[in-house]
CSV table of C-alpha atoms in Angstrom, one decimal:
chain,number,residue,atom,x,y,z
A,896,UNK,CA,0.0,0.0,0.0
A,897,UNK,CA,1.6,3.2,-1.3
A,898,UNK,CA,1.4,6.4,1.3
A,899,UNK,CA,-0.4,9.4,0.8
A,900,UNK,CA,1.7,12.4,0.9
A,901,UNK,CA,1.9,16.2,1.6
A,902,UNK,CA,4.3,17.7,-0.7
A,903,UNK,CA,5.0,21.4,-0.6
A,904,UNK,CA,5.5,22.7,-4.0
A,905,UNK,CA,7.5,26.1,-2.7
A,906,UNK,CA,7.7,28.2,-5.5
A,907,UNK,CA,7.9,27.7,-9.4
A,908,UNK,CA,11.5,28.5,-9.8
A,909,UNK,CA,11.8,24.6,-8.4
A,910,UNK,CA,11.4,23.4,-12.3
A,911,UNK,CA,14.8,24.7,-13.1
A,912,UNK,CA,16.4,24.8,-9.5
A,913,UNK,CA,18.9,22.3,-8.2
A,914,UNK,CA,18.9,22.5,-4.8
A,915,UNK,CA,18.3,20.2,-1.3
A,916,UNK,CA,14.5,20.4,-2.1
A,917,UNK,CA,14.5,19.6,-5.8
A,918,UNK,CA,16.8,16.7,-5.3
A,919,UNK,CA,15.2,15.0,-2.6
A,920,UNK,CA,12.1,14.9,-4.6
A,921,UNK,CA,13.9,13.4,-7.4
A,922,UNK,CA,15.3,10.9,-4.9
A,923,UNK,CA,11.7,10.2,-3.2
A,924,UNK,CA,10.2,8.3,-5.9
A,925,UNK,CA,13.0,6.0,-5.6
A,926,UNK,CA,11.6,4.7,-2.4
A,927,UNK,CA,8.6,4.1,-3.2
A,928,UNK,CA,6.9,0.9,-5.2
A,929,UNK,CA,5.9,2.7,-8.8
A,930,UNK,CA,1.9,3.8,-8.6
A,931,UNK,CA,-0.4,2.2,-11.1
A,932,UNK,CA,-1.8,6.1,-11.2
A,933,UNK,CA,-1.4,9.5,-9.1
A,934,UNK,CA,-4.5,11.4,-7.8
A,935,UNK,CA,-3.3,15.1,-6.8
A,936,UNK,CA,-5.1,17.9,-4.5
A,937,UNK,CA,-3.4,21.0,-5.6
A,938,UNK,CA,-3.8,24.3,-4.2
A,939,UNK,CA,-4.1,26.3,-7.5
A,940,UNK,CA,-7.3,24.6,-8.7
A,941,UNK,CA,-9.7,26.2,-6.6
A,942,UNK,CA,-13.5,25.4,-7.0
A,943,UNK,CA,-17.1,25.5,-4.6
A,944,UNK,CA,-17.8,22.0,-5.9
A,945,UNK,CA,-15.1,18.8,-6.2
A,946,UNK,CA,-13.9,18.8,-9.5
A,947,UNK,CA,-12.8,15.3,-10.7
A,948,UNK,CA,-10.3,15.4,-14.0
A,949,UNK,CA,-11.3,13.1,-17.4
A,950,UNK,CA,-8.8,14.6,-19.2
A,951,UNK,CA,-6.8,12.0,-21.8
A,952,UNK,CA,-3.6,14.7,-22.1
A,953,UNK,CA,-3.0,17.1,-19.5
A,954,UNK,CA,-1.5,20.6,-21.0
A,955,UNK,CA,1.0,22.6,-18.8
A,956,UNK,CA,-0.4,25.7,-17.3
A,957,UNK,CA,2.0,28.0,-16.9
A,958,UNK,CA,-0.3,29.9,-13.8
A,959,UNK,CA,2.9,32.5,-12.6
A,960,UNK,CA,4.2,35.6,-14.0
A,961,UNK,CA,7.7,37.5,-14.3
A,962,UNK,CA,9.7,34.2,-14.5
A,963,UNK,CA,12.7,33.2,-16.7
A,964,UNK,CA,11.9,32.6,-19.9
A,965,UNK,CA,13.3,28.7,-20.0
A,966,UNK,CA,10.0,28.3,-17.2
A,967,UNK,CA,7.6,28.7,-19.8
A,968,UNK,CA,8.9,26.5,-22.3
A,969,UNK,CA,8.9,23.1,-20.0
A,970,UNK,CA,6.7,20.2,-20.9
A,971,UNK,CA,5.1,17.8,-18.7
A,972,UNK,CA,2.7,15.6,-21.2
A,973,UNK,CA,1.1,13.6,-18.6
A,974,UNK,CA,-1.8,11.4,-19.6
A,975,UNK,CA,-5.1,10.6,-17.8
A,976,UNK,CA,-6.8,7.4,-17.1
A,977,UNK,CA,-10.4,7.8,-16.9
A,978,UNK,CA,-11.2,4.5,-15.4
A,979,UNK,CA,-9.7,5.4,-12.2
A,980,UNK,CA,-11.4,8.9,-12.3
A,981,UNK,CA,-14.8,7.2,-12.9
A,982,UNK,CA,-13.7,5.0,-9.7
A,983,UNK,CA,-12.9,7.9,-7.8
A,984,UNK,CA,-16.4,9.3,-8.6
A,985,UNK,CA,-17.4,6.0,-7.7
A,986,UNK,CA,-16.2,6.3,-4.6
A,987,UNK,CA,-17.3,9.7,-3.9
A,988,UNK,CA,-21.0,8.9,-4.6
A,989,UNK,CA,-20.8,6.2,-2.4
A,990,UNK,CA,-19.7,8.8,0.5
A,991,UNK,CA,-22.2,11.5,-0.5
A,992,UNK,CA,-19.5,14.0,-1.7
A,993,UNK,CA,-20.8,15.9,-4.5
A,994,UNK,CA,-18.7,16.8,-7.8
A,995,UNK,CA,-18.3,17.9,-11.4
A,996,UNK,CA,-16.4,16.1,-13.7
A,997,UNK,CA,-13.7,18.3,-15.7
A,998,UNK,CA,-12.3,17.8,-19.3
A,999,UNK,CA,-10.2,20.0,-20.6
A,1000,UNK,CA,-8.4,21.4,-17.6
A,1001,UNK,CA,-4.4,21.2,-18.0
A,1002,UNK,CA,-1.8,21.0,-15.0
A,1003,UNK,CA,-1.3,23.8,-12.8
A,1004,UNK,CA,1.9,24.6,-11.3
A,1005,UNK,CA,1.0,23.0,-8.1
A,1006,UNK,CA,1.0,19.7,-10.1
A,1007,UNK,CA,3.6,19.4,-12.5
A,1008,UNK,CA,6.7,20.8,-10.9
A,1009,UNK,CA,6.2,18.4,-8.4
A,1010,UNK,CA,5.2,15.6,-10.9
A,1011,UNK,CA,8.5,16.3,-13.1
A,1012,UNK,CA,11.0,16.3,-10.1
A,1013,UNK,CA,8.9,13.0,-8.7
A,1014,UNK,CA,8.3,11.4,-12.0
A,1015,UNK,CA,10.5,13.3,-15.0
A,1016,UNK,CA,9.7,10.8,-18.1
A,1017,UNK,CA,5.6,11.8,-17.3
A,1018,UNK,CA,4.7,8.1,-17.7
A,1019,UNK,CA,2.3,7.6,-15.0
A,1020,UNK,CA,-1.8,8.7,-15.5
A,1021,UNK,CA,-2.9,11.5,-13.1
A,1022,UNK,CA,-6.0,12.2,-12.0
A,1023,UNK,CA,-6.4,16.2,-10.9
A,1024,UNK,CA,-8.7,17.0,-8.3
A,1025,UNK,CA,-9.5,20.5,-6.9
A,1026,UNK,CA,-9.5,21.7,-3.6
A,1027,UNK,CA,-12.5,23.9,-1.8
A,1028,UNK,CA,-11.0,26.4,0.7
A,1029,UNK,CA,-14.5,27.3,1.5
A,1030,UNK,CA,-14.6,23.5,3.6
A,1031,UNK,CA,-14.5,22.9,7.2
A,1032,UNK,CA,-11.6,21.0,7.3
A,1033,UNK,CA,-13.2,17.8,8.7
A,1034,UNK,CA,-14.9,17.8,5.4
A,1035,UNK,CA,-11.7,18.0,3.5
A,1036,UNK,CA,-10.6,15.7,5.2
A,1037,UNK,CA,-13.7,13.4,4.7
A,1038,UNK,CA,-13.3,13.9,1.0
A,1039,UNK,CA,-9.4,12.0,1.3
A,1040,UNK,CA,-10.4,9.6,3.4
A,1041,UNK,CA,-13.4,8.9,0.6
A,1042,UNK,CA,-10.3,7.5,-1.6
A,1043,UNK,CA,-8.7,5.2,1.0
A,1044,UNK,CA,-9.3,2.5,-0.1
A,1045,UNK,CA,-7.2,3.3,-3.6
A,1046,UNK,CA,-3.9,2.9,-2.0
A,1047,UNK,CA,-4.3,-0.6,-1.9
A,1048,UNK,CA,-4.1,-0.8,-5.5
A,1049,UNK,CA,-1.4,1.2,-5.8
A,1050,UNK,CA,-2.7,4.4,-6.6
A,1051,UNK,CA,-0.7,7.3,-5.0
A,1052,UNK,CA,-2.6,10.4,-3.5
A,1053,UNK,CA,-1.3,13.9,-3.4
A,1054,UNK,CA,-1.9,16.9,-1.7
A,1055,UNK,CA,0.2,19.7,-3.2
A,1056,UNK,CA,0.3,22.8,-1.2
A,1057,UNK,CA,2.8,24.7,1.4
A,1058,UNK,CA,2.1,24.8,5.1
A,1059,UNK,CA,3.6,28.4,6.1
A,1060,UNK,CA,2.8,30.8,3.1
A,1061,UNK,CA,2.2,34.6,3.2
A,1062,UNK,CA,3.3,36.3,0.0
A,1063,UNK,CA,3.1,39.5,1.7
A,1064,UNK,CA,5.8,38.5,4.6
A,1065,UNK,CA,8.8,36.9,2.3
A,1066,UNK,CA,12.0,38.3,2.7
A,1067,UNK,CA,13.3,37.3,-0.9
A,1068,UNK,CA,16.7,38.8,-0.5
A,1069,UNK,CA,17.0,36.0,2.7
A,1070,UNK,CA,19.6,33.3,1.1
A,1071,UNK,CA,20.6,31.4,4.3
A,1072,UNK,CA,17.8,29.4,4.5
A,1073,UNK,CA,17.1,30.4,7.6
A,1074,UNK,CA,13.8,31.0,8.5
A,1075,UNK,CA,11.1,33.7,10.7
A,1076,UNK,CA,10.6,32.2,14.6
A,1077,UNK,CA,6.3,32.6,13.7
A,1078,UNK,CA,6.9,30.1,11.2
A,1079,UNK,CA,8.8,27.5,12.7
A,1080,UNK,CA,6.5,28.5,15.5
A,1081,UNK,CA,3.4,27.4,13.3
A,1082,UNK,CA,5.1,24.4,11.9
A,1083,UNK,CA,6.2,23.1,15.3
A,1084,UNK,CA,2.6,23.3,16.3
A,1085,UNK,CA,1.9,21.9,13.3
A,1086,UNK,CA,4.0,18.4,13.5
A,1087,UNK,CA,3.2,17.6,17.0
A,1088,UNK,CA,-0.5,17.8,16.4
A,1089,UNK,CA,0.1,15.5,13.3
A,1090,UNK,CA,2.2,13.1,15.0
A,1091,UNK,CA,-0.3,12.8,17.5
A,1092,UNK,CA,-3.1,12.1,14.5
A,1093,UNK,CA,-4.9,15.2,16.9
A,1094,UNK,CA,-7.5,15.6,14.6
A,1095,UNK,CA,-10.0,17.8,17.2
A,1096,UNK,CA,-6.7,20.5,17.2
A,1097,UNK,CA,-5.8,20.5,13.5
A,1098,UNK,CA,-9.3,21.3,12.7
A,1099,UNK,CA,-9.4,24.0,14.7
A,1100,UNK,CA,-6.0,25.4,13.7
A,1101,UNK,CA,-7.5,28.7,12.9
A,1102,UNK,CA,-8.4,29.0,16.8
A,1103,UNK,CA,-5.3,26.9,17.8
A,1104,UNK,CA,-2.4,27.5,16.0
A,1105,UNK,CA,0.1,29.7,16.9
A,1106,UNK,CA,1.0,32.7,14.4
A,1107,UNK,CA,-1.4,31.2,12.1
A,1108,UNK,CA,-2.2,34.9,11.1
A,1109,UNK,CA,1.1,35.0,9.2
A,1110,UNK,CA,1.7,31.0,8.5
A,1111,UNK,CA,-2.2,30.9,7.4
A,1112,UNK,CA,-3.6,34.4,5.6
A,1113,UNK,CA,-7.0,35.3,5.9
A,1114,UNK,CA,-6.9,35.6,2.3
A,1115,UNK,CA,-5.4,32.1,1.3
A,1116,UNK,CA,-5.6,29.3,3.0
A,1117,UNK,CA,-6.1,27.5,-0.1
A,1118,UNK,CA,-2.6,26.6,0.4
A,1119,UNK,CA,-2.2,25.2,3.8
A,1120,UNK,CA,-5.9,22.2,2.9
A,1121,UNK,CA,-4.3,20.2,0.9
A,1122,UNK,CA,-2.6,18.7,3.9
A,1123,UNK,CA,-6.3,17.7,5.2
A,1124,UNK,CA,-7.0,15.7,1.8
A,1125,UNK,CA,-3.8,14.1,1.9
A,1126,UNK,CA,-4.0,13.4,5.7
A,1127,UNK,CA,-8.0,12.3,5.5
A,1128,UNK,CA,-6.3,9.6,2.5
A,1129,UNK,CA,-4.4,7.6,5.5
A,1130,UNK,CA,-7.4,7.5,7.9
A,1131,UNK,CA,-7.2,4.0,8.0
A,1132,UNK,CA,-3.7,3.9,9.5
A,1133,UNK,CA,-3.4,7.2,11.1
A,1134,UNK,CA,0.5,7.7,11.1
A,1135,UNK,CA,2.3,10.3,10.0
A,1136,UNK,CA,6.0,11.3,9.6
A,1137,UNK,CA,7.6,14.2,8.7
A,1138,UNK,CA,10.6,13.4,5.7
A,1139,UNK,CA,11.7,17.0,5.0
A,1140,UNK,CA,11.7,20.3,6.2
A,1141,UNK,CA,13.2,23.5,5.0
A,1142,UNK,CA,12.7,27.2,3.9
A,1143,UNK,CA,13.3,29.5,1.6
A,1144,UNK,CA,12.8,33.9,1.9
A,1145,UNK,CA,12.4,33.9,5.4
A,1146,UNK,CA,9.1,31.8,6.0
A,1147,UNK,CA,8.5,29.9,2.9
A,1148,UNK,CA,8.3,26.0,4.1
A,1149,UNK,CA,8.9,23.1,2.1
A,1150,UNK,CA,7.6,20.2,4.2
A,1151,UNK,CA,7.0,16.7,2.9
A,1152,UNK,CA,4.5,14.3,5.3
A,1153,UNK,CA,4.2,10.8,4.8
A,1154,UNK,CA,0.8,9.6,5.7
A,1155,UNK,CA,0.5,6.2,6.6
């Protein structure tokens, strides 16, 4: 039974950086038995109602702006499988989670620069899913552990996102790697309430957490949910570990959970 993970997918400039992050990424696949398919939360396809990819042929959406030019010439042809979405739908009837299917929407950045580093040669079907930031998170939660059971056939669920993320607090002149007390703060607070599978905290990390005002903006926490999606995916064993932690400008965190 493959994990479900947390991946943070920091900031674009990952799909032509070589660094500690990218290249234990590359190295994570490595460890893991190769997924029949992947099934990815991401935190850039917003929507009020699960959206649930048939798509045969994913196109790259190149969702950022001001990059290097070389950014917005990368590929990532990643094919569908729309048996396993129709399961997944499947699966989400059966719970009472209502959705819309979705056809023609490519990969967002939240997807494939974490795909490509995983997975370079794009030769494994993905199944995008949205994420609604508009959720209690015991319902986002609900919605991973709908698609549980998957992992026992080798299916490998994603939630693509970044714990502590405030565009408006990066210091991106900071090149030490060192990073802002509030957001180790907030990611301390974070790890022992996963460790401890403390669901009744992390649901209430709006009320709980601390410095969640910075680690967790009013104005986006589309960012941070993906962790609940991924998390609700390993209800059945309820373990999680913490593989990698760093930063980047001060505060931006690039955390990888294992769940289960």
């Amino acid at each position: 039974m493959i994990p479900s993970f947390f991946i943070s997918h920091s900031t674009p400039r990952m799909s032509i950086e070589v660094n500690e992050y990218t290249q234990f990424l590359q190295q994570l696949s490595q460890t893991l038995p190769r997924p029949k398919a992947i099934i990815l939360f991401s935190a850039h396809w917003e929507s009020n109602l699960q959206q649930v990819s048939e798509v045969l042929e994913y196109p790259v959406i190149y969702d950022f702006y001001g990059f290097p030019d070389e950014m917005y010439q990368i590929r990532y042809p990643a094919k569908g499988d729309i048996p396993i979405a129709q399961e997944i739908e499947g699966l989400l009837d059966k719970y009472g989670v209502s959705y819309e299917v979705e056809t023609t929407r490519g990969l967002d950045h939240g997807a494939w620069v974490i795909l490509r580093l995983l997975y370079p040669n794009a030769d494994i079907p993905v199944i995008s899913m949205s994420v609604n930031p508009q959720l209690a998170p015991k319902e986002q939660y609900a919605i991973g552990k709908a698609l549980s059971a998957l992992r026992t056939n080798d299916i490998f669920i994603i939630g693509s996102g970044v714990t502590v993320h405030n565009g408006r607090a990066l210091k991106r002149h900071e090149k030490t790697g060192q990073a802002d007390e509030w957001a180790l703060e907030f990611d301390d607070w974070l790890a022992h309430h996963l460790k401890n599978w403390d669901v009744d905290s992390l649901f209430n990390y709006e009320r709980l957490a601390p410095s969640v005002q910075l680690a967790v903006p009013v104005y986006g926490n589309e960012h941070f949910i993906p962790l609940f999606y991924a998390m609700g995916a390993a209800d059945d064993v309820k373990k999680a570990t913490l593989l990698h932690r760093s930063y980047r400008w001060g505060n931006l965190s690039q955390s990888v959970w294992q769940f289960g």
